[in-house]
PDB file of C-alpha atoms in Angstrom:
ATOM      1  CA  ALA O  25     162.327  56.972  98.644  1.00  0.00           C
ATOM      2  CA  GLN O  26     159.902  55.135  96.455  1.00  0.00           C
ATOM      3  CA  SER O  27     159.361  55.903  92.794  1.00  0.00           C
ATOM      4  CA  VAL O  28     157.071  54.492  90.142  1.00  0.00           C
ATOM      5  CA  SER O  29     157.638  54.583  86.418  1.00  0.00           C
ATOM      6  CA  GLN O  30     154.962  54.032  83.816  1.00  0.00           C
ATOM      7  CA  HIS O  31     156.502  53.742  80.408  1.00  0.00           C
ATOM      8  CA  ASN O  32     153.493  54.385  78.214  1.00  0.00           C
ATOM      9  CA  HIS O  33     151.930  57.800  78.648  1.00  0.00           C
ATOM     10  CA  HIS O  34     149.462  57.517  75.787  1.00  0.00           C
ATOM     11  CA  VAL O  35     148.190  54.289  74.294  1.00  0.00           C
ATOM     12  CA  ILE O  36     145.658  53.964  71.504  1.00  0.00           C
ATOM     13  CA  LEU O  37     144.184  50.565  70.728  1.00  0.00           C
ATOM     14  CA  SER O  38     141.305  49.164  68.757  1.00  0.00           C
ATOM     15  CA  GLU O  39     138.548  47.208  70.440  1.00  0.00           C
ATOM     16  CA  ALA O  40     139.387  43.529  71.046  1.00  0.00           C
ATOM     17  CA  ALA O  41     143.114  44.237  71.032  1.00  0.00           C
ATOM     18  CA  SER O  42     145.222  42.960  73.906  1.00  0.00           C
ATOM     19  CA  LEU O  43     146.569  45.428  76.433  1.00  0.00           C
ATOM     20  CA  GLU O  44     149.695  45.534  78.515  1.00  0.00           C
ATOM     21  CA  LEU O  45     150.697  48.631  80.480  1.00  0.00           C
ATOM     22  CA  GLY O  46     154.133  48.673  82.020  1.00  0.00           C
ATOM     23  CA  CYS O  47     154.892  49.689  85.591  1.00  0.00           C
ATOM     24  CA  ASN O  48     158.242  49.552  87.359  1.00  0.00           C
ATOM     25  CA  TYR O  49     158.975  50.673  90.869  1.00  0.00           C
ATOM     26  CA  SER O  50     162.003  51.298  92.958  1.00  0.00           C
ATOM     27  CA  TYR O  51     161.973  50.536  96.650  1.00  0.00           C
ATOM     28  CA  GLY O  52     164.256  48.441  98.760  1.00  0.00           C
ATOM     29  CA  GLY O  53     161.733  46.828 101.073  1.00  0.00           C
ATOM     30  CA  THR O  54     158.408  45.079 100.987  1.00  0.00           C
ATOM     31  CA  VAL O  55     155.848  46.856  98.855  1.00  0.00           C
ATOM     32  CA  ASN O  56     152.157  46.828  98.208  1.00  0.00           C
ATOM     33  CA  LEU O  57     151.272  47.417  94.556  1.00  0.00           C
ATOM     34  CA  PHE O  58     148.136  48.890  93.075  1.00  0.00           C
ATOM     35  CA  TRP O  59     146.522  49.822  89.806  1.00  0.00           C
ATOM     36  CA  TYR O  60     143.907  52.555  89.899  1.00  0.00           C
ATOM     37  CA  VAL O  61     141.684  53.669  87.044  1.00  0.00           C
ATOM     38  CA  GLN O  62     140.013  57.004  86.426  1.00  0.00           C
ATOM     39  CA  TYR O  63     137.239  56.920  83.850  1.00  0.00           C
ATOM     40  CA  PRO O  64     136.302  60.214  82.182  1.00  0.00           C
ATOM     41  CA  GLY O  65     134.434  62.400  84.636  1.00  0.00           C
ATOM     42  CA  GLN O  66     134.720  59.879  87.464  1.00  0.00           C
ATOM     43  CA  HIS O  67     136.887  59.601  90.515  1.00  0.00           C
ATOM     44  CA  LEU O  68     139.803  57.288  91.037  1.00  0.00           C
ATOM     45  CA  GLN O  69     138.842  53.641  91.528  1.00  0.00           C
ATOM     46  CA  LEU O  70     140.845  50.643  92.630  1.00  0.00           C
ATOM     47  CA  LEU O  71     141.368  48.175  89.784  1.00  0.00           C
ATOM     48  CA  LEU O  72     143.462  45.582  91.583  1.00  0.00           C
ATOM     49  CA  LYS O  73     146.160  45.188  94.209  1.00  0.00           C
ATOM     50  CA  TYR O  74     148.991  42.914  95.213  1.00  0.00           C
ATOM     51  CA  PHE O  75     150.233  42.452  98.753  1.00  0.00           C
ATOM     52  CA  SER O  76     151.662  38.943  98.831  1.00  0.00           C
ATOM     53  CA  GLY O  77     151.060  35.403  97.620  1.00  0.00           C
ATOM     54  CA  ASP O  78     150.196  34.524  94.041  1.00  0.00           C
ATOM     55  CA  PRO O  79     152.022  37.089  91.885  1.00  0.00           C
ATOM     56  CA  LEU O  80     149.245  37.011  89.311  1.00  0.00           C
ATOM     57  CA  VAL O  81     146.334  39.020  90.614  1.00  0.00           C
ATOM     58  CA  LYS O  82     142.961  39.499  89.038  1.00  0.00           C
ATOM     59  CA  GLY O  83     140.927  42.646  89.336  1.00  0.00           C
ATOM     60  CA  ILE O  84     137.654  44.035  88.170  1.00  0.00           C
ATOM     61  CA  LYS O  85     136.476  44.192  84.570  1.00  0.00           C
ATOM     62  CA  GLY O  86     138.763  41.428  83.338  1.00  0.00           C
ATOM     63  CA  PHE O  87     142.033  43.115  84.250  1.00  0.00           C
ATOM     64  CA  GLU O  88     144.973  41.271  85.743  1.00  0.00           C
ATOM     65  CA  ALA O  89     148.492  42.167  86.756  1.00  0.00           C
ATOM     66  CA  GLU O  90     151.639  40.198  87.358  1.00  0.00           C
ATOM     67  CA  PHE O  91     154.190  41.030  90.032  1.00  0.00           C
ATOM     68  CA  ILE O  92     157.727  40.094  88.977  1.00  0.00           C
ATOM     69  CA  LYS O  93     159.946  40.795  91.950  1.00  0.00           C
ATOM     70  CA  SER O  94     163.225  40.319  90.080  1.00  0.00           C
ATOM     71  CA  LYS O  95     162.210  42.975  87.585  1.00  0.00           C
ATOM     72  CA  PHE O  96     160.506  45.313  90.087  1.00  0.00           C
ATOM     73  CA  SER O  97     157.544  45.271  87.745  1.00  0.00           C
ATOM     74  CA  PHE O  98     153.778  45.115  88.077  1.00  0.00           C
ATOM     75  CA  ASN O  99     152.381  45.203  84.561  1.00  0.00           C
ATOM     76  CA  LEU O 100     148.676  45.473  83.885  1.00  0.00           C
ATOM     77  CA  ARG O 101     147.063  43.273  81.249  1.00  0.00           C
ATOM     78  CA  LYS O 102     143.741  42.633  79.614  1.00  0.00           C
ATOM     79  CA  PRO O 103     143.336  40.119  76.786  1.00  0.00           C
ATOM     80  CA  SER O 104     140.603  41.990  74.917  1.00  0.00           C
ATOM     81  CA  VAL O 105     139.842  45.653  75.543  1.00  0.00           C
ATOM     82  CA  GLN O 106     136.524  47.381  75.117  1.00  0.00           C
ATOM     83  CA  TRP O 107     135.644  50.953  74.232  1.00  0.00           C
ATOM     84  CA  SER O 108     134.542  51.425  77.860  1.00  0.00           C
ATOM     85  CA  ASP O 109     138.122  50.820  79.003  1.00  0.00           C
ATOM     86  CA  THR O 110     139.056  54.288  77.791  1.00  0.00           C
ATOM     87  CA  ALA O 111     140.480  55.908  80.915  1.00  0.00           C
ATOM     88  CA  GLU O 112     143.573  57.038  82.763  1.00  0.00           C
ATOM     89  CA  TYR O 113     145.452  54.224  84.506  1.00  0.00           C
ATOM     90  CA  PHE O 114     147.752  54.785  87.448  1.00  0.00           C
ATOM     91  CA  CYS O 115     150.211  52.380  88.988  1.00  0.00           C
ATOM     92  CA  ALA O 116     150.960  53.040  92.665  1.00  0.00           C
ATOM     93  CA  VAL O 117     153.086  51.602  95.441  1.00  0.00           C
ATOM     94  CA  SER O 118     153.117  51.823  99.201  1.00  0.00           C
ATOM     95  CA  SER O 119     155.519  50.416 101.706  1.00  0.00           C
ATOM     96  CA  GLY O 120     152.755  48.649 103.572  1.00  0.00           C
ATOM     97  CA  GLY O 121     151.744  48.972 107.185  1.00  0.00           C
ATOM     98  CA  GLY O 122     148.673  51.049 106.413  1.00  0.00           C
ATOM     99  CA  ALA O 123     150.135  54.330 107.568  1.00  0.00           C
ATOM    100  CA  ASP O 124     151.930  55.271 104.391  1.00  0.00           C
ATOM    101  CA  GLY O 125     150.556  57.177 101.497  1.00  0.00           C
ATOM    102  CA  LEU O 126     150.798  56.010  97.942  1.00  0.00           C
ATOM    103  CA  THR O 127     153.448  56.901  95.424  1.00  0.00           C
ATOM    104  CA  PHE O 128     151.923  57.116  91.972  1.00  0.00           C
ATOM    105  CA  GLY O 129     153.290  56.796  88.487  1.00  0.00           C
ATOM    106  CA  LYS O 130     152.515  59.510  85.979  1.00  0.00           C
ATOM    107  CA  GLY O 131     149.631  57.591  84.504  1.00  0.00           C
ATOM    108  CA  THR O 132     148.777  56.127  81.119  1.00  0.00           C
ATOM    109  CA  HIS O 133     146.029  57.638  79.056  1.00  0.00           C
ATOM    110  CA  LEU O 134     144.360  54.748  77.234  1.00  0.00           C
ATOM    111  CA  ILE O 135     142.072  55.389  74.311  1.00  0.00           C
ATOM    112  CA  ILE O 136     140.115  52.524  72.793  1.00  0.00           C
ATOM    113  CA  GLN O 137     138.839  53.136  69.314  1.00  0.00           C
ATOM    114  CA  PRO O 138     135.600  51.390  68.341  1.00  0.00           C
TER     115      PRO O 138
ATOM    116  CA  SER A  25     134.569  50.448 100.598  1.00  0.00           C
ATOM    117  CA  ALA A  26     133.932  53.807 102.230  1.00  0.00           C
ATOM    118  CA  VAL A  27     131.887  56.499 100.531  1.00  0.00           C
ATOM    119  CA  ILE A  28     133.826  59.746 100.436  1.00  0.00           C
ATOM    120  CA  SER A  29     132.529  63.188  99.581  1.00  0.00           C
ATOM    121  CA  GLN A  30     134.390  66.443  99.097  1.00  0.00           C
ATOM    122  CA  LYS A  31     133.263  70.047  99.164  1.00  0.00           C
ATOM    123  CA  PRO A  32     133.496  72.112  97.107  1.00  0.00           C
ATOM    124  CA  SER A  33     133.706  70.065  93.937  1.00  0.00           C
ATOM    125  CA  ARG A  34     135.337  72.973  92.157  1.00  0.00           C
ATOM    126  CA  ASP A  35     136.165  76.587  92.798  1.00  0.00           C
ATOM    127  CA  ILE A  36     137.789  79.553  91.130  1.00  0.00           C
ATOM    128  CA  CYS A  37     139.752  81.738  93.520  1.00  0.00           C
ATOM    129  CA  GLN A  38     141.765  84.906  93.420  1.00  0.00           C
ATOM    130  CA  ARG A  39     145.474  85.036  94.054  1.00  0.00           C
ATOM    131  CA  GLY A  40     146.340  85.614  97.707  1.00  0.00           C
ATOM    132  CA  THR A  41     143.148  84.140  99.143  1.00  0.00           C
ATOM    133  CA  SER A  42     142.662  80.826 100.938  1.00  0.00           C
ATOM    134  CA  LEU A  43     140.302  77.932 100.333  1.00  0.00           C
ATOM    135  CA  THR A  44     139.286  75.191 102.740  1.00  0.00           C
ATOM    136  CA  ILE A  45     138.363  71.825 101.269  1.00  0.00           C
ATOM    137  CA  GLN A  46     136.248  69.431 103.279  1.00  0.00           C
ATOM    138  CA  CYS A  47     136.387  65.641 103.153  1.00  0.00           C
ATOM    139  CA  GLN A  48     133.608  63.580 104.714  1.00  0.00           C
ATOM    140  CA  VAL A  49     133.549  59.777 105.028  1.00  0.00           C
ATOM    141  CA  ASP A  50     130.517  57.661 105.752  1.00  0.00           C
ATOM    142  CA  SER A  51     132.359  55.471 108.255  1.00  0.00           C
ATOM    143  CA  GLN A  52     135.076  55.893 110.853  1.00  0.00           C
ATOM    144  CA  VAL A  53     138.573  55.610 109.448  1.00  0.00           C
ATOM    145  CA  THR A  54     141.962  55.815 111.073  1.00  0.00           C
ATOM    146  CA  MET A  55     144.030  57.374 108.333  1.00  0.00           C
ATOM    147  CA  MET A  56     143.098  60.082 105.879  1.00  0.00           C
ATOM    148  CA  PHE A  57     145.386  61.339 103.165  1.00  0.00           C
ATOM    149  CA  TRP A  58     145.477  64.445 101.003  1.00  0.00           C
ATOM    150  CA  TYR A  59     146.867  64.406  97.471  1.00  0.00           C
ATOM    151  CA  ARG A  60     147.389  66.968  94.744  1.00  0.00           C
ATOM    152  CA  GLN A  61     147.089  66.313  91.034  1.00  0.00           C
ATOM    153  CA  GLN A  62     148.498  69.171  89.014  1.00  0.00           C
ATOM    154  CA  PRO A  63     147.424  69.557  85.394  1.00  0.00           C
ATOM    155  CA  GLY A  64     148.828  66.723  83.315  1.00  0.00           C
ATOM    156  CA  GLN A  65     150.647  65.256  86.279  1.00  0.00           C
ATOM    157  CA  SER A  66     150.227  62.331  88.593  1.00  0.00           C
ATOM    158  CA  LEU A  67     148.989  62.389  92.156  1.00  0.00           C
ATOM    159  CA  THR A  68     151.395  63.601  94.807  1.00  0.00           C
ATOM    160  CA  LEU A  69     150.879  62.987  98.500  1.00  0.00           C
ATOM    161  CA  ILE A  70     150.635  66.215 100.494  1.00  0.00           C
ATOM    162  CA  ALA A  71     150.129  64.873 103.998  1.00  0.00           C
ATOM    163  CA  THR A  72     148.743  62.124 106.158  1.00  0.00           C
ATOM    164  CA  ALA A  73     146.132  63.026 108.766  1.00  0.00           C
ATOM    165  CA  ASN A  74     145.581  60.841 111.780  1.00  0.00           C
ATOM    166  CA  GLN A  75     142.805  61.766 114.171  1.00  0.00           C
ATOM    167  CA  GLY A  76     144.048  63.420 117.317  1.00  0.00           C
ATOM    168  CA  SER A  77     147.534  64.181 116.127  1.00  0.00           C
ATOM    169  CA  GLU A  78     149.324  66.644 113.890  1.00  0.00           C
ATOM    170  CA  ALA A  79     149.333  65.877 110.205  1.00  0.00           C
ATOM    171  CA  THR A  80     152.531  64.494 108.720  1.00  0.00           C
ATOM    172  CA  TYR A  81     153.681  66.412 105.659  1.00  0.00           C
ATOM    173  CA  GLU A  82     155.670  65.134 102.714  1.00  0.00           C
ATOM    174  CA  SER A  83     158.798  66.814 101.495  1.00  0.00           C
ATOM    175  CA  GLY A  84     157.942  70.022  99.692  1.00  0.00           C
ATOM    176  CA  PHE A  85     154.714  70.646 101.588  1.00  0.00           C
ATOM    177  CA  VAL A  86     154.482  72.743 104.750  1.00  0.00           C
ATOM    178  CA  ILE A  87     151.821  73.290 107.356  1.00  0.00           C
ATOM    179  CA  ASP A  88     151.721  77.055 106.848  1.00  0.00           C
ATOM    180  CA  LYS A  89     150.731  76.577 103.221  1.00  0.00           C
ATOM    181  CA  PHE A  90     148.496  73.528 103.645  1.00  0.00           C
ATOM    182  CA  PRO A  91     147.079  73.420 107.172  1.00  0.00           C
ATOM    183  CA  ILE A  92     145.047  70.293 107.852  1.00  0.00           C
ATOM    184  CA  SER A  93     142.488  69.537 110.507  1.00  0.00           C
ATOM    185  CA  ARG A  94     141.258  66.116 111.567  1.00  0.00           C
ATOM    186  CA  PRO A  95     138.720  66.724 114.334  1.00  0.00           C
ATOM    187  CA  ASN A  96     137.146  63.249 114.269  1.00  0.00           C
ATOM    188  CA  LEU A  97     137.266  59.868 112.565  1.00  0.00           C
ATOM    189  CA  THR A  98     134.979  60.824 109.666  1.00  0.00           C
ATOM    190  CA  PHE A  99     136.086  64.310 108.670  1.00  0.00           C
ATOM    191  CA  SER A 100     139.123  66.302 107.598  1.00  0.00           C
ATOM    192  CA  THR A 101     139.852  69.646 106.015  1.00  0.00           C
ATOM    193  CA  LEU A 102     142.716  70.883 103.884  1.00  0.00           C
ATOM    194  CA  THR A 103     143.289  74.613 103.503  1.00  0.00           C
ATOM    195  CA  VAL A 104     145.255  75.991 100.591  1.00  0.00           C
ATOM    196  CA  SER A 105     146.616  79.286 101.898  1.00  0.00           C
ATOM    197  CA  ASN A 106     147.779  82.427 100.154  1.00  0.00           C
ATOM    198  CA  MET A 107     147.049  80.879  96.799  1.00  0.00           C
ATOM    199  CA  SER A 108     148.934  81.483  93.589  1.00  0.00           C
ATOM    200  CA  PRO A 109     148.193  80.185  90.071  1.00  0.00           C
ATOM    201  CA  GLU A 110     150.679  77.361  90.715  1.00  0.00           C
ATOM    202  CA  ASP A 111     148.215  75.970  93.261  1.00  0.00           C
ATOM    203  CA  SER A 112     145.706  75.266  90.504  1.00  0.00           C
ATOM    204  CA  SER A 113     145.202  71.514  90.823  1.00  0.00           C
ATOM    205  CA  ILE A 114     142.795  68.815  91.749  1.00  0.00           C
ATOM    206  CA  TYR A 115     142.954  68.088  95.461  1.00  0.00           C
ATOM    207  CA  LEU A 116     141.856  64.642  96.569  1.00  0.00           C
ATOM    208  CA  CYS A 117     141.353  63.054  99.907  1.00  0.00           C
ATOM    209  CA  SER A 118     141.611  59.347 100.447  1.00  0.00           C
ATOM    210  CA  VAL A 119     141.030  57.006 103.356  1.00  0.00           C
ATOM    211  CA  ASP A 120     142.440  53.694 104.329  1.00  0.00           C
ATOM    212  CA  GLY A 121     140.107  50.754 103.965  1.00  0.00           C
ATOM    213  CA  GLY A 122     140.338  49.895 107.645  1.00  0.00           C
ATOM    214  CA  SER A 123     141.155  46.690 109.480  1.00  0.00           C
ATOM    215  CA  GLY A 124     144.676  46.625 108.099  1.00  0.00           C
ATOM    216  CA  SER A 125     143.487  46.588 104.510  1.00  0.00           C
ATOM    217  CA  ASP A 126     146.394  48.776 103.371  1.00  0.00           C
ATOM    218  CA  THR A 127     144.154  49.944 100.540  1.00  0.00           C
ATOM    219  CA  GLN A 128     143.136  53.527  99.920  1.00  0.00           C
ATOM    220  CA  TYR A 129     139.857  54.746  98.526  1.00  0.00           C
ATOM    221  CA  PHE A 130     139.552  58.150  96.958  1.00  0.00           C
ATOM    222  CA  GLY A 131     137.083  60.965  97.028  1.00  0.00           C
ATOM    223  CA  PRO A 132     135.871  62.713  93.863  1.00  0.00           C
ATOM    224  CA  GLY A 133     138.356  65.552  94.204  1.00  0.00           C
ATOM    225  CA  THR A 134     138.152  69.343  94.309  1.00  0.00           C
ATOM    226  CA  ARG A 135     139.185  71.169  91.145  1.00  0.00           C
ATOM    227  CA  LEU A 136     140.800  74.457  92.125  1.00  0.00           C
ATOM    228  CA  THR A 137     141.637  77.220  89.687  1.00  0.00           C
ATOM    229  CA  VAL A 138     143.577  80.219  90.946  1.00  0.00           C
ATOM    230  CA  LEU A 139     143.512  83.377  88.857  1.00  0.00           C
TER     231      LEU A 139
END
């Protein structure tokens, strides 16, 4: 069975600080990796995804994530955060093939202080 | 990406009753999924609904408690039966992006409170 671990449950940063949110997964086969974001009062939105190829993937709003297969990690980064990045961030994994649901981490609540 | 709507957006229900949640998509999709997000927790997959076949339930979820219908390629319902306060959660439907995209897009969710 798949599992996803997000190490930081609550993160508070000041504007312009750099961000890195950790995500590790456990699964023996090929995986698809995702980061979703949920802004206050809004529904879950896809931030970025990795299926194959270049392990450094870029998403919306200046976010990027790096897949490190040897570490089973898919950490999310942003060089300079903004107040509008305040949200809940979820890392998720699927086994691919399109028919499988997602396994989510517990989420990281990010607060950006102006 | 598909536009997904859910009804109701929120509801407050009495213990022992049932609630049916509707999920409507603006385009035809093969796979639809139902998730639960309990207070302070992450999303947990309840079941996968493929049109024309029985839903596939994850461990810990049973059809008697969470019956699902998938009558066509744009619509699905999830019923939460014989509710108890432990069923208070946000219930979300999602759809696959189609054409082998392997990406899911989520509806706005239904916030259910059981008294």
